[in-house]
């Protein structure tokens, strides 16, 4: 579905078979629809994106704060080990557990969030997980000298953070208009980076001003409550996602929400076609009923869903294997060579990360997902190769201060790498996994993909010190190779979701549209869709489609639109396709 109202193109919403009201004159009802241009973003969809993105802020804030804590004097004294000379330190096991337990919690939280999100809904789930996260914060703040209490607190907070990392992109994707969905879902990553940046700033601030004060790290954890309250309470003022409401039989609520976020009246063409698409998919998906286990096993039997689960998990894996967290978690060492403190290092790297993520919001809608991700991969390969080579061949690793020039080069390459990551893979992978799955399996598919992100996050955080110890800066070559693979995966397996409705993207996977040609694909009519589903589907799906098809037949067809043959599926170019379609729709109105 394309956004109406761009200069020179009045109507885009004509690519689907617009059969609708049963037994009415389709031509007339179409002519009665409103085709007026819609705003790019309504106040409501903007406010919604900002509010739910608070979940990203909590993610970033929690992951970003711990590295600073480990260096705060009071935290060290309370939870560290006595070195015997009046100094305290953290053994690798203890610091590893305190840091990594959040990741373990997030992994479990991401998986646990799916059944709850399908059961009580996306919106209420957000409240529940905010509460759980709050309990984790309280346990941490209440810790006096028991290091394992901090660890347990982080595990519980992690459950909430992980669950929100599934719920937020899903809420945004299921609610946002298709023409701006990518950018709105990417605000999630923007808020992650903002959270990491804020944590670095607050750590630095409390460290500077309260060196020996027991409140320092507690203040930083405590500030997190503000984000939790804004999200947990604020979400109650927002509606359930239209896709979820529809699945629960609340059709009017779904339509009303769409109207609000699209900024369109109920009889607008965009609302009309979107509701039709949601309905068609719902009918096709809803026949197989069962408990959680049979639901999961039906997911892997459903057409092309296993493929998409594998793709989602792989993309999240490669998002982590870009190597970004190598810089965020272990960037301190390279900055030592030019004698910059670890607190300042974190502020600089995270500031760049946050600042340039804004560019990513533009790229995702302007160039599309595929082009920007592939460009991002190439960019990151180049800078990782440069980084690894300078680090290995030019830096004096025993005393980096001897080679300040190599240090400056490393900092530049690291910063340029982050520029590439934060504008492409960082934000866009969240958007990709939120649009990859059909409604019925979205929560579960996203849960598995998100869990893969957390698993690899943990593995990289945990194993990087060992790998760096063994192969020093040549570790960068490993990440460079991973970035090559990531780019190839996108090229060969990912279809372009820019400007498409979630339902259209689902159809592309069902129809096995070659990813390379997906940007130019024209959605099939409802009848063609029925055929595709009949060929692709399980018995149950076919049954459902037959029911749906009967409906379609009763409604009548629209000549021209439904007669388009397969050869018409790929247009010569996007512009031609849009203009052609627009002309056709205007015909219909006349
Ligand atoms: O911005 C960097 C941050 O983004 C993430 O990759 C999540 O998308 C985190 O794992 C990382 O710390």
PDB file of C-alpha atoms and ligand atoms in Angstrom, residues 59 63 189 192-193 196 319-320 324-325 328-329 353 421 426 430 453 457, ligand 1:
ATOM      1  CA  UNK A  59      16.617  -1.560  27.169  1.00  0.00           C
ATOM      2  CA  UNK A  63      22.419  -2.498  29.291  1.00  0.00           C
ATOM      3  CA  UNK A 189      16.453   1.590  18.246  1.00  0.00           C
ATOM      4  CA  UNK A 192      17.843   2.187  22.766  1.00  0.00           C
ATOM      5  CA  UNK A 193      20.775   4.328  21.748  1.00  0.00           C
ATOM      6  CA  UNK A 196      22.681   3.802  26.456  1.00  0.00           C
ATOM      7  CA  UNK A 319      22.869  -7.614  13.713  1.00  0.00           C
ATOM      8  CA  UNK A 320      24.900  -8.631  16.743  1.00  0.00           C
ATOM      9  CA  UNK A 324      28.858  -3.104  17.259  1.00  0.00           C
ATOM     10  CA  UNK A 325      28.840  -4.257  20.856  1.00  0.00           C
ATOM     11  CA  UNK A 328      30.353  -0.513  23.110  1.00  0.00           C
ATOM     12  CA  UNK A 329      31.462  -3.119  25.618  1.00  0.00           C
ATOM     13  CA  UNK A 353      25.613   6.046  18.086  1.00  0.00           C
ATOM     14  CA  UNK A 421      25.841   0.401  12.035  1.00  0.00           C
ATOM     15  CA  UNK A 426      21.116  -1.210  14.234  1.00  0.00           C
ATOM     16  CA  UNK A 430      13.955  -4.361  14.413  1.00  0.00           C
ATOM     17  CA  UNK A 453      19.451 -11.084  19.250  1.00  0.00           C
ATOM     18  CA  UNK A 457      24.470 -10.262  22.430  1.00  0.00           C
TER      19      UNK A 457
HETATM   20  O1  LIG B   1      23.194   0.700  19.479  1.00  0.00           O
HETATM   21  C1  LIG B   1      23.852  -0.427  19.918  1.00  0.00           C
HETATM   22  C2  LIG B   1      22.930  -1.327  20.589  1.00  0.00           C
HETATM   23  O2  LIG B   1      21.953  -1.759  19.705  1.00  0.00           O
HETATM   24  C3  LIG B   1      21.746  -3.133  19.868  1.00  0.00           C
HETATM   25  O3  LIG B   1      22.417  -3.814  18.830  1.00  0.00           O
HETATM   26  C4  LIG B   1      20.292  -3.417  19.825  1.00  0.00           C
HETATM   27  O4  LIG B   1      19.721  -3.163  18.606  1.00  0.00           O
HETATM   28  C5  LIG B   1      22.383  -3.478  21.150  1.00  0.00           C
HETATM   29  O5  LIG B   1      22.738  -4.813  21.284  1.00  0.00           O
HETATM   30  C6  LIG B   1      23.540  -2.556  21.145  1.00  0.00           C
HETATM   31  O6  LIG B   1      24.102  -2.388  22.369  1.00  0.00           O
END
